[in-house]
Amino acid sequence: MPARAVAGSRAPARAANNYWEKPETLADHYAQHGKGVGATSEEEYTRMAHEFYLNKGQYQVKVDKEGITRVYDAARNLFGAYNPNGMTKSYFAPTGGQAYFDNQEWAMP
């Protein structure tokens, strides 16, 4: 479905995969992590990752000195990393769970 302008908005709506930092890495990320997060397509995977970012206030969040936001939902064991502009770098269910998120301290200011 093509992007359309939303009534009353200044920016056009964006297709889900436009929220992925590097589109050339999407297929690999989806192949590695899609099933683990419950996604059944690349589009669903990118949508889930973006919605996770938009709802980050409900979860544990760390922002490093470069503005990279890391989000973790302990209840569902989901982790996402996002650029300062909100573009998804990665989204997956970490093997280490909470410890994986806690070990992100190396990147914190």
Coordinates of C-alpha atoms in Angstrom, one line a residue:
M1 CA 0.0 0.0 0.0
P2 CA 1.5 3.4 -0.9
A3 CA 2.1 6.0 1.7
R4 CA -0.7 8.6 1.9
A5 CA -0.9 12.0 3.6
V6 CA -2.9 11.9 6.8
A7 CA -5.5 14.6 7.1
G8 CA -4.3 17.4 9.3
S9 CA -0.7 16.2 9.3
R10 CA 2.3 17.8 7.7
A11 CA 4.2 14.5 7.0
P12 CA 3.0 11.7 4.8
A13 CA 2.3 8.4 6.5
R14 CA 5.2 6.0 6.1
A15 CA 5.3 2.4 5.2
A16 CA 6.4 0.2 8.1
N17 CA 9.8 -0.7 6.5
N18 CA 10.6 3.0 6.2
Y19 CA 11.1 2.9 10.0
W20 CA 14.0 0.4 9.6
E21 CA 17.4 2.1 9.9
K22 CA 19.1 0.2 7.0
P23 CA 16.5 -1.5 4.7
E24 CA 19.3 -3.7 3.3
T25 CA 19.6 -5.4 6.7
L26 CA 15.9 -6.0 7.2
A27 CA 15.7 -9.4 5.6
D28 CA 18.5 -10.8 7.7
H29 CA 17.1 -9.3 10.9
Y30 CA 13.7 -10.7 10.1
A31 CA 15.2 -14.2 9.3
Q32 CA 17.1 -14.2 12.6
H33 CA 14.6 -12.6 14.9
G34 CA 11.1 -12.5 13.3
K35 CA 9.8 -15.8 14.6
G36 CA 11.2 -15.1 18.1
V37 CA 9.1 -11.9 18.4
G38 CA 6.0 -13.5 16.8
A39 CA 6.2 -11.8 13.4
T40 CA 5.0 -13.6 10.3
S41 CA 6.3 -11.1 7.7
E42 CA 9.0 -8.4 7.3
E43 CA 6.2 -5.8 7.3
E44 CA 4.8 -7.1 10.6
Y45 CA 8.2 -7.3 12.1
T46 CA 9.0 -3.7 11.3
R47 CA 5.6 -2.6 12.4
M48 CA 6.0 -4.4 15.8
A49 CA 9.5 -2.9 16.3
H50 CA 8.2 0.6 15.5
E51 CA 5.1 0.2 17.8
F52 CA 7.5 -1.0 20.6
Y53 CA 9.5 2.2 20.2
L54 CA 6.3 4.4 20.2
N55 CA 5.2 2.7 23.4
K56 CA 8.6 2.8 25.1
G57 CA 7.2 4.7 28.1
Q58 CA 5.7 1.5 29.3
Y59 CA 9.0 -0.3 29.4
Q60 CA 12.6 0.0 30.7
V61 CA 14.5 2.5 28.6
K62 CA 18.2 3.5 28.4
V63 CA 19.6 6.2 26.2
D64 CA 23.3 6.4 25.6
K65 CA 25.5 9.4 25.0
E66 CA 25.0 9.1 21.2
G67 CA 21.2 9.2 21.6
I68 CA 20.7 5.5 20.9
T69 CA 17.6 4.4 22.8
R70 CA 17.4 0.8 24.1
V71 CA 14.0 -0.5 25.2
Y72 CA 13.3 -3.7 27.1
D73 CA 10.0 -5.3 28.0
A74 CA 10.7 -7.9 30.7
A75 CA 7.2 -9.4 30.7
R76 CA 7.5 -10.4 27.0
N77 CA 11.4 -10.5 26.8
L78 CA 11.6 -8.0 23.9
F79 CA 14.5 -5.7 23.2
G80 CA 14.8 -2.9 20.7
A81 CA 17.5 -0.4 19.8
Y82 CA 16.6 2.8 18.0
N83 CA 18.5 5.8 16.5
P84 CA 17.8 9.3 17.9
N85 CA 15.3 9.8 15.0
G86 CA 13.4 6.7 16.1
M87 CA 14.5 4.4 13.3
T88 CA 14.9 0.8 14.3
K89 CA 18.4 -0.6 14.5
S90 CA 17.4 -4.0 15.9
Y91 CA 14.4 -5.8 17.6
F92 CA 14.5 -9.2 19.1
A93 CA 13.9 -11.5 22.1
P94 CA 17.3 -11.6 23.8
T95 CA 18.6 -15.0 25.0
G96 CA 19.8 -13.4 28.2
G97 CA 16.5 -11.7 29.1
Q98 CA 16.8 -9.0 31.7
A99 CA 20.6 -9.6 32.0
Y100 CA 21.0 -8.7 28.4
F101 CA 19.3 -5.3 28.9
D102 CA 21.2 -4.7 32.2
N103 CA 24.5 -5.4 30.4
Q104 CA 23.8 -2.5 28.0
E105 CA 25.5 -0.3 30.7
W106 CA 28.7 -0.3 28.7
A107 CA 27.0 2.2 26.3
M108 CA 25.5 4.5 28.9
P109 CA 27.1 7.9 29.7

